[in-house]
Short mmCIF file of C-alpha atoms and ligand atoms in Angstrom, two decimals:
data_model
loop_
_atom_site.label_atom_id
_atom_site.label_comp_id
_atom_site.label_asym_id
_atom_site.label_seq_id
_atom_site.Cartn_x
_atom_site.Cartn_y
_atom_site.Cartn_z
CA MET A 17 5.55 22.99 -12.92
CA ASP A 18 7.61 25.68 -11.11
CA PHE A 19 8.04 25.03 -7.57
CA VAL A 20 9.60 28.87 -7.28
CA LYS A 21 7.21 31.51 -7.19
CA LEU A 22 8.93 34.49 -6.09
CA GLY A 23 6.63 37.68 -5.08
CA GLU A 24 3.31 35.36 -5.74
CA ASP A 25 0.41 36.92 -3.84
CA VAL A 26 -0.99 33.64 -2.22
CA ASP A 27 -4.43 33.08 -0.91
CA LYS A 28 -4.68 32.56 2.13
CA ASP A 29 -7.78 30.90 2.43
CA ASN A 30 -6.25 28.16 0.12
CA TYR A 31 -2.68 27.84 0.78
CA LEU A 32 -1.19 26.16 4.25
CA ILE A 33 2.16 28.62 4.47
CA ALA A 34 5.31 26.93 6.13
CA ASP A 35 8.08 28.83 7.44
CA PHE A 36 11.43 26.97 7.04
CA TYR A 37 14.83 27.91 8.02
CA ILE A 38 18.10 26.00 5.81
CA GLU A 39 21.33 26.40 4.80
CA THR A 40 22.54 25.00 1.71
CA ASP A 41 25.20 26.39 -1.21
CA ASP A 42 21.81 27.45 -3.92
CA ILE A 43 19.48 28.73 -1.77
CA LEU A 44 16.53 29.01 -4.47
CA LYS A 45 17.33 26.18 -6.43
CA ASN A 46 17.58 23.64 -3.46
CA ALA A 47 14.43 25.94 -1.89
CA GLY A 48 12.55 24.59 -5.19
CA GLU A 49 14.00 21.43 -4.65
CA LEU A 50 12.66 21.12 -0.96
CA ALA A 51 9.21 22.22 -2.28
CA LYS A 52 8.98 19.85 -5.16
CA GLU A 53 9.75 16.83 -2.82
CA SER A 54 7.36 17.86 -0.04
CA SER A 55 4.49 17.97 -3.05
CA ASN A 56 4.24 15.83 -6.08
CA GLY A 57 7.56 15.62 -7.70
CA THR A 58 10.85 14.47 -6.76
CA TRP A 59 14.61 14.39 -7.76
CA THR A 60 14.65 13.80 -11.57
CA PRO A 61 11.08 14.58 -13.93
CA LEU A 62 8.50 12.19 -14.01
CA LYS A 63 7.26 10.32 -16.92
CA THR A 64 4.08 9.57 -14.91
CA ALA A 65 2.98 12.93 -13.85
CA LYS A 66 0.00 13.89 -15.20
CA GLY A 67 -1.72 17.64 -16.18
CA TYR A 68 -4.04 17.81 -12.95
CA THR A 69 -1.35 16.85 -10.66
CA SER A 70 0.21 19.87 -11.37
CA ASN A 71 -2.30 21.44 -9.30
CA LEU A 72 -0.76 19.79 -5.97
CA SER A 73 3.12 21.71 -6.57
CA ALA A 74 3.86 23.76 -3.38
CA PHE A 75 6.24 26.50 -4.09
CA VAL A 76 8.36 28.90 -2.73
CA PHE A 77 7.02 32.42 -2.58
CA TYR A 78 9.43 34.67 -0.26
CA ALA A 79 13.07 33.83 0.30
CA LYS A 80 15.84 35.91 2.08
CA GLU A 81 19.39 34.96 2.72
CA LEU A 82 20.80 35.76 6.20
CA TYR A 83 24.61 34.97 5.86
CA GLU A 84 26.89 32.34 5.04
CA ILE A 85 27.76 29.45 7.12
CA GLU A 86 30.07 26.62 6.84
CA GLY A 87 30.38 27.00 3.74
CA ASN A 88 26.81 27.20 3.16
CA LYS A 89 23.93 30.31 2.87
CA ALA A 90 21.60 30.29 5.61
CA ALA A 91 18.14 31.26 4.19
CA TYR A 92 14.46 32.25 5.59
CA ILE A 93 11.81 30.95 2.72
CA LYS A 94 8.30 30.39 2.53
CA VAL A 95 6.64 27.95 1.13
CA ALA A 96 2.69 27.44 -0.11
CA TYR A 97 1.13 24.09 -0.21
CA PRO A 98 -2.28 23.80 -1.28
CA ILE A 99 -4.80 22.80 0.96
CA GLU A 100 -5.84 19.64 -2.09
CA LEU A 101 -2.51 18.07 -0.50
CA PHE A 102 -3.34 17.50 3.08
CA GLU A 103 -5.83 14.95 4.43
CA ASP A 104 -9.18 16.24 6.37
CA ASN A 105 -8.28 16.25 9.73
CA SER A 106 -5.00 14.45 9.50
CA VAL A 107 -1.85 15.97 11.81
CA PRO A 108 0.28 12.32 10.80
CA GLN A 109 -0.24 14.06 6.90
CA VAL A 110 0.72 17.24 7.27
CA LEU A 111 3.81 16.36 8.90
CA SER A 112 4.78 13.67 6.19
CA ASP A 113 3.84 16.52 3.45
CA ILE A 114 5.26 19.53 5.25
CA ALA A 115 8.41 17.70 7.35
CA GLY A 116 8.43 14.29 5.81
CA ASN A 117 11.75 13.80 3.76
CA ILE A 118 12.61 17.46 3.17
CA LEU A 119 14.30 17.40 6.71
CA GLY A 120 16.84 14.66 5.26
CA MET A 121 17.82 16.14 2.05
CA LYS A 122 21.48 15.61 0.87
CA ILE A 123 21.00 19.21 -1.05
CA ILE A 124 20.06 21.14 2.25
CA PRO A 125 22.35 19.87 5.31
CA LYS A 126 19.90 22.37 7.76
CA ALA A 127 16.75 22.73 7.53
CA ARG A 128 13.92 23.56 9.87
CA LEU A 129 10.47 23.86 10.18
CA PHE A 130 9.98 26.93 12.65
CA ASP A 131 6.16 28.06 12.06
CA ILE A 132 3.29 27.30 10.30
CA GLU A 133 -0.14 29.47 8.98
CA ILE A 134 -3.48 27.16 8.42
CA PRO A 135 -6.70 28.14 6.32
CA GLN A 136 -9.79 28.36 8.04
CA ARG A 137 -10.97 25.51 5.78
CA TYR A 138 -8.56 23.17 6.85
CA ILE A 139 -8.65 24.09 10.72
CA LYS A 140 -12.13 23.32 10.85
CA THR A 141 -12.03 19.56 9.64
CA PHE A 142 -10.40 19.02 13.42
CA LYS A 143 -12.00 18.60 15.91
CA GLY A 144 -9.14 19.79 18.32
CA PRO A 145 -9.49 20.27 22.20
CA LYS A 146 -13.01 19.00 23.57
CA PHE A 147 -12.20 20.41 26.95
CA GLY A 148 -10.34 22.93 26.72
CA ILE A 149 -9.80 25.67 29.02
CA GLU A 150 -13.11 26.71 29.91
CA GLY A 151 -14.29 23.09 30.19
CA VAL A 152 -11.42 21.78 32.04
CA ARG A 153 -12.19 24.75 34.41
CA LYS A 154 -16.15 24.52 34.67
CA TYR A 155 -14.98 20.44 35.77
CA MET A 156 -13.00 21.87 38.86
CA ARG A 157 -15.27 24.34 39.41
CA THR A 158 -12.76 27.41 39.10
CA ASP A 159 -14.18 28.96 35.96
CA LYS A 160 -14.95 31.72 38.71
CA THR A 161 -12.33 32.01 40.83
CA ARG A 162 -9.62 31.98 37.83
CA ARG A 163 -6.67 31.37 39.99
CA PRO A 164 -3.89 28.85 38.44
CA HIS A 165 -4.25 24.82 38.99
CA VAL A 166 -1.41 23.50 41.22
CA GLY A 167 -0.79 19.78 39.33
CA THR A 168 1.83 17.03 40.83
CA ILE A 169 3.47 14.41 38.94
CA VAL A 170 4.29 11.41 41.40
CA LYS A 171 7.89 10.92 42.40
CA PRO A 172 9.91 8.85 42.05
CA LYS A 173 8.60 8.47 38.15
CA VAL A 174 9.20 5.14 38.62
CA GLY A 175 9.00 2.72 40.84
CA LEU A 176 6.94 3.07 43.75
CA ASN A 177 3.82 0.43 43.53
CA PRO A 178 -0.05 0.82 43.23
CA GLU A 179 -0.94 1.44 46.80
CA ASP A 180 2.18 4.16 47.14
CA THR A 181 1.36 5.62 44.37
CA ALA A 182 -2.58 5.84 45.39
CA THR A 183 -1.23 7.15 49.16
CA ILE A 184 1.12 9.94 47.72
CA SER A 185 -1.64 10.95 45.14
CA TYR A 186 -4.46 11.07 48.13
CA GLU A 187 -1.98 13.23 50.16
CA SER A 188 -1.06 15.66 47.63
CA TRP A 189 -4.78 16.49 47.29
CA TYR A 190 -5.52 16.75 50.39
CA GLY A 191 -2.87 19.05 50.96
CA GLY A 192 -3.69 21.20 48.05
CA CYS A 193 -3.11 20.31 44.42
CA ASP A 194 -6.06 19.76 42.18
CA PHE A 195 -4.42 17.72 39.78
CA VAL A 196 -2.03 14.52 39.91
CA LYS A 197 -0.77 13.27 37.08
CA ASP A 198 1.75 9.75 36.04
CA ASP A 199 4.91 10.71 34.80
CA GLU A 200 5.95 9.97 30.85
CA ASN A 201 7.71 7.06 31.48
CA LEU A 202 5.20 5.21 34.22
CA THR A 203 2.54 3.48 32.16
CA ASN A 204 2.06 -0.51 32.66
CA GLN A 205 5.21 -1.36 34.14
CA ARG A 206 5.23 -4.98 36.54
CA PHE A 207 5.93 -2.55 39.46
CA CYS A 208 2.81 -0.33 39.00
CA PRO A 209 0.65 -2.14 37.32
CA PHE A 210 -1.39 0.46 34.91
CA GLU A 211 -5.25 -1.31 36.00
CA ASP A 212 -4.74 -1.83 39.87
CA ARG A 213 -2.67 1.87 39.35
CA VAL A 214 -6.10 3.66 38.55
CA ILE A 215 -8.13 1.97 41.00
CA LYS A 216 -6.25 2.55 43.48
CA VAL A 217 -5.66 6.23 42.90
CA LEU A 218 -9.14 7.05 41.44
CA ASP A 219 -10.03 5.53 45.14
CA ALA A 220 -7.72 8.17 46.77
CA LEU A 221 -9.14 10.42 44.41
CA ASP A 222 -13.04 9.90 45.90
CA ARG A 223 -11.74 10.09 49.55
CA ALA A 224 -10.02 13.39 49.01
CA GLU A 225 -12.49 15.01 47.00
CA SER A 226 -15.14 14.19 49.73
CA GLU A 227 -12.76 14.95 52.82
CA THR A 228 -11.42 18.37 50.92
CA GLY A 229 -15.04 19.43 49.18
CA GLU A 230 -12.76 20.65 45.82
CA LYS A 231 -12.85 18.72 42.57
CA LYS A 232 -9.78 16.54 41.53
CA LEU A 233 -8.34 15.50 38.70
CA TYR A 234 -6.06 12.26 37.77
CA ALA A 235 -4.37 11.69 34.95
CA PRO A 236 -2.91 8.03 34.62
CA ASN A 237 -0.54 8.08 31.24
CA ILE A 238 -1.88 5.73 29.12
CA THR A 239 0.77 5.60 26.51
CA GLY A 240 1.63 2.25 25.11
CA VAL A 241 0.31 -0.32 22.49
CA ASP A 242 -3.63 -0.75 23.80
CA MET A 243 -4.07 2.91 24.52
CA THR A 244 -7.87 2.98 23.39
CA GLU A 245 -7.89 -0.39 25.84
CA ARG A 246 -6.35 1.47 28.86
CA ALA A 247 -8.47 4.64 28.16
CA GLN A 248 -12.03 2.47 28.14
CA PHE A 249 -10.49 1.03 31.83
CA VAL A 250 -9.82 4.73 32.67
CA LYS A 251 -13.57 5.99 31.87
CA ASP A 252 -15.36 2.61 33.07
CA HIS A 253 -13.88 3.10 36.45
CA GLY A 254 -14.90 7.03 36.81
CA GLY A 255 -12.09 8.95 35.46
CA ALA A 256 -12.54 11.98 33.85
CA CYS A 257 -8.91 12.57 32.51
CA ILE A 258 -5.91 10.53 30.44
CA MET A 259 -2.20 11.24 29.56
CA VAL A 260 -0.98 10.65 26.63
CA ASP A 261 2.84 11.33 25.88
CA ILE A 262 2.02 12.96 22.39
CA LEU A 263 5.59 12.15 20.37
CA VAL A 264 6.39 8.96 21.63
CA ALA A 265 2.28 7.64 21.10
CA GLY A 266 2.47 9.72 17.69
CA PHE A 267 0.02 12.10 16.64
CA SER A 268 -2.63 9.51 14.77
CA LYS A 269 -3.01 7.76 18.43
CA VAL A 270 -3.63 11.03 20.22
CA GLN A 271 -6.28 11.89 17.47
CA GLU A 272 -7.93 8.70 17.39
CA ILE A 273 -8.24 8.29 21.26
CA ARG A 274 -9.79 11.96 20.90
CA ASP A 275 -12.34 11.12 17.90
CA GLN A 276 -13.32 7.95 20.12
CA GLY A 277 -15.77 10.50 22.19
CA PHE A 278 -14.34 9.19 25.77
CA ASP A 279 -15.51 12.06 26.52
CA MET A 280 -12.06 12.63 29.05
CA ILE A 281 -9.79 15.68 29.75
CA ILE A 282 -6.47 14.12 27.63
CA HIS A 283 -3.32 15.76 28.87
CA GLY A 284 -0.48 15.92 26.79
CA HIS A 285 3.24 15.29 27.79
CA ARG A 286 5.94 16.41 25.41
CA ALA A 287 8.39 13.68 26.27
CA MET A 288 10.89 13.65 23.25
CA HIS A 289 9.66 16.95 21.85
CA ALA A 290 13.80 17.87 22.10
CA ALA A 291 15.24 15.35 19.94
CA ILE A 292 13.25 17.44 17.08
CA THR A 293 12.81 20.88 18.20
CA ARG A 294 16.17 21.44 20.58
CA TYR A 295 18.86 22.19 17.99
CA GLU A 296 17.76 25.53 16.48
CA ARG A 297 19.29 25.05 13.04
CA HIS A 298 16.99 21.55 12.34
CA GLY A 299 13.97 19.96 13.10
CA ILE A 300 10.77 21.08 13.56
CA SER A 301 10.38 24.02 16.38
CA MET A 302 8.05 23.74 19.63
CA PRO A 303 5.41 26.58 18.93
CA VAL A 304 4.76 24.43 15.77
CA LEU A 305 4.42 20.88 17.71
CA SER A 306 2.63 22.68 20.24
CA LEU A 307 -0.33 23.89 17.18
CA LEU A 308 -0.43 20.99 15.65
CA SER A 309 -0.91 19.08 19.58
CA ARG A 310 -4.10 21.63 19.76
CA LEU A 311 -5.56 20.66 16.41
CA SER A 312 -5.12 17.21 17.87
CA GLY A 313 -6.96 17.67 20.67
CA ILE A 314 -4.81 18.20 23.81
CA ASP A 315 -6.48 19.93 26.46
CA GLN A 316 -4.07 20.51 28.70
CA MET A 317 -1.05 21.00 27.03
CA HIS A 318 2.99 21.26 28.23
CA ILE A 319 4.87 24.03 27.27
CA GLY A 320 7.76 24.92 29.17
CA THR A 321 8.33 27.43 31.99
CA VAL A 322 11.32 28.99 31.43
CA VAL A 323 12.40 28.84 35.44
CA GLY A 324 13.14 25.18 36.34
CA LYS A 325 14.70 22.72 34.72
CA MET A 326 13.73 22.19 31.60
CA GLU A 327 15.39 24.20 28.49
CA GLY A 328 13.46 27.18 26.69
CA GLU A 329 14.22 30.71 26.55
CA LEU A 330 10.55 33.16 27.23
CA THR A 331 10.17 33.70 23.90
CA GLU A 332 9.78 30.40 23.14
CA VAL A 333 7.54 29.66 25.81
CA LEU A 334 5.35 32.51 24.93
CA LYS A 335 4.87 31.76 21.33
CA ASN A 336 3.98 28.14 22.48
CA LYS A 337 1.07 29.42 24.98
CA GLU A 338 0.01 32.03 21.57
CA LYS A 339 -0.05 28.57 19.35
CA ILE A 340 -2.51 26.61 21.67
CA VAL A 341 -4.33 29.82 23.06
CA SER A 342 -5.00 32.22 20.61
CA ASP A 343 -7.60 32.85 18.43
CA LEU A 344 -8.01 29.48 15.90
CA PHE A 345 -11.18 30.12 13.61
CA GLY A 346 -13.69 28.92 16.84
CA MET A 347 -11.40 25.97 18.44
CA ASN A 348 -10.94 25.91 21.94
CA PRO A 349 -7.60 26.68 23.25
CA CYS A 350 -5.58 24.48 25.54
CA PHE A 351 -4.45 25.07 28.95
CA PRO A 352 -1.03 25.44 29.36
CA VAL A 353 1.47 23.97 31.54
CA ASN A 354 4.52 24.63 33.12
CA SER A 355 6.09 21.79 34.82
CA GLY A 356 9.59 20.95 35.01
CA GLY A 357 12.08 21.86 37.91
CA LEU A 358 9.33 24.06 39.58
CA HIS A 359 8.78 24.69 43.37
CA PRO A 360 6.21 27.44 45.26
CA GLY A 361 9.25 30.21 45.04
CA HIS A 362 8.77 29.92 40.96
CA ILE A 363 5.15 30.60 41.11
CA PRO A 364 4.98 34.02 40.67
CA GLU A 365 7.60 34.71 37.73
CA ILE A 366 5.17 32.00 36.32
CA VAL A 367 1.92 33.43 36.86
CA GLN A 368 3.38 36.96 35.77
CA PHE A 369 4.43 35.85 32.29
CA MET A 370 1.82 33.60 31.87
CA GLY A 371 -1.38 34.89 33.28
CA ASP A 372 -3.87 33.06 35.42
CA ASP A 373 -4.55 30.85 32.84
CA THR A 374 -2.17 27.91 33.94
CA ILE A 375 -1.20 24.85 35.53
CA ILE A 376 1.95 24.72 37.52
CA GLN A 377 2.97 21.31 38.12
CA ALA A 378 5.70 19.98 40.88
CA GLY A 379 7.10 17.00 41.36
CA GLY A 380 10.49 17.23 43.28
CA GLY A 381 9.08 20.94 44.40
CA ILE A 382 6.17 19.14 46.47
CA HIS A 383 7.56 15.73 47.29
CA GLY A 384 10.64 17.11 48.59
CA HIS A 385 9.63 19.74 50.89
CA PRO A 386 11.23 19.42 54.23
CA ASP A 387 7.72 18.08 56.18
CA GLY A 388 6.39 15.81 52.89
CA THR A 389 3.96 15.76 50.66
CA ILE A 390 1.09 16.80 52.30
CA LYS A 391 2.74 20.18 53.32
CA GLY A 392 4.43 20.78 49.97
CA ALA A 393 0.98 20.45 48.10
CA THR A 394 -0.05 22.82 50.72
CA ALA A 395 3.06 25.25 50.28
CA MET A 396 2.31 25.79 46.61
CA ARG A 397 -0.79 26.16 46.83
CA GLN A 398 -0.50 28.67 49.40
CA ALA A 399 1.90 30.18 46.59
CA VAL A 400 -0.86 30.40 44.53
CA ASP A 401 -2.87 32.56 46.90
CA ALA A 402 -0.82 34.43 47.76
CA VAL A 403 -0.42 35.83 44.14
CA MET A 404 -4.19 36.12 43.91
CA GLU A 405 -4.05 38.17 46.84
CA GLY A 406 -0.85 40.17 45.15
CA VAL A 407 1.28 39.56 48.29
CA SER A 408 4.32 38.86 47.91
CA LEU A 409 5.78 35.11 48.78
CA GLN A 410 8.17 36.60 51.80
CA GLU A 411 5.11 38.23 53.04
CA TYR A 412 2.69 35.27 53.06
CA ALA A 413 5.26 33.10 54.11
CA LYS A 414 5.32 34.99 57.90
CA THR A 415 2.07 33.57 58.03
CA HIS A 416 2.03 30.35 56.10
CA LYS A 417 4.96 28.02 57.27
CA GLU A 418 4.45 25.56 54.56
CA LEU A 419 5.76 27.86 52.30
CA LYS A 420 8.16 29.75 54.91
CA LYS A 421 9.64 25.89 54.88
CA ALA A 422 9.68 25.48 51.05
CA LEU A 423 11.17 29.43 50.86
CA GLU A 424 13.77 28.22 53.13
CA LYS A 425 15.09 24.83 51.34
CA TRP A 426 14.57 26.34 47.40
CA GLN A 427 15.19 30.13 47.50
C1 LIG B 513 8.81 17.07 36.33
C2 LIG B 513 8.67 16.57 34.91
C3 LIG B 513 8.03 16.41 33.89
C4 LIG B 513 8.60 17.55 33.02
C5 LIG B 513 8.38 17.81 31.54
O1 LIG B 513 9.07 17.10 37.41
O2 LIG B 513 9.39 15.57 35.25
O3 LIG B 513 8.35 15.46 33.28
O4 LIG B 513 7.80 18.60 33.49
O5 LIG B 513 9.37 19.16 31.23
P1 LIG B 513 9.59 17.76 38.74
P2 LIG B 513 8.61 19.74 29.87
O6 LIG B 513 8.78 18.80 38.97
O7 LIG B 513 10.08 17.21 40.06
O8 LIG B 513 10.76 18.86 37.43
O9 LIG B 513 6.81 19.98 30.76
O10 LIG B 513 9.38 20.74 29.86
O11 LIG B 513 7.67 19.23 28.87
#
């Protein structure tokens, strides 16, 4: 078994290609160990290996030394994994291979999986988003206007009871939001039991829809130990959307929910991603997690904002976007979600780099409006309208007092 074959012509129809940044004292030797450990080998030759198991060897086919760092050499390497290594339709199994033991090997103190390329044959085993951008737009009846959706996260993120959560949700929708969601750490705590909350917020949604004549969407956070039952509960009570903390719950659960065919839009929050993605010399990049989220069936996916409160450079956010919207052998694209420290003043910039197919969410940027939630939601929607009409926010604010007040507070 040869785990290093530099310059080998890799058949991209039959291999998954993984790009790594590594730091190690011997690039080729240890890159080979990485390929071995992540496929059919281990630290020592095996008496149990059979002739036929060698077909499942991964191999390094490209290595480029970059620079010296902390007594090691840094390098980019490319590893080819035969697709027979992978179980059909299983994001968790892919991760156990290409980002499993190898990120903890002593001989490679730093290793970062920064990109993957997956062959069509394997992509086709995944269902991907059921709704995607077009499905969500059709449901929300914005498939003609094509404007960005406005969303909110009910705040304070924890502590409110179901009645107040429903009231704030109603006000958000009434003021102009399309979408209301729970926050990542609100699930089924005693102060706001899941079932009671879902019933009350969906009642508020019905009221908001009939009063505004617009479609509205609520994403209750079903993350927890009985996610299937929670999804069923939402479905039984007329809900059209659920939210999952993808990384906390795990891709297997996300895929299970997707495959169970609830026929509801799945909103993907990426809470905890920074523990995996943030350190640029180790871990897994957010674009890789974005792609895997798409494969697992997420319809609306958090990808960062550039502006706002959360870390994330423009190049990374655009890469995340590319992974979830670009052509992928016919798989539906996810609706990108920009969220985290946003207010109406950010909307022109976000639309400029994201385009109109985006869900722009504000929690504090709506519920912190000087005149409260309804006016806060109205100000967000006015900012979207201004951008769609090609008018500057300052100009639009002259005749839209909610927007004016928001800009006075935050810009
Ligand atoms: C938004 C919020 C969300 C973040 C997560 O609240 O806290 O959880 O969007 O970040 P607010 P990301 O609008 O008050 O900041 O989307 O980057 O994963």
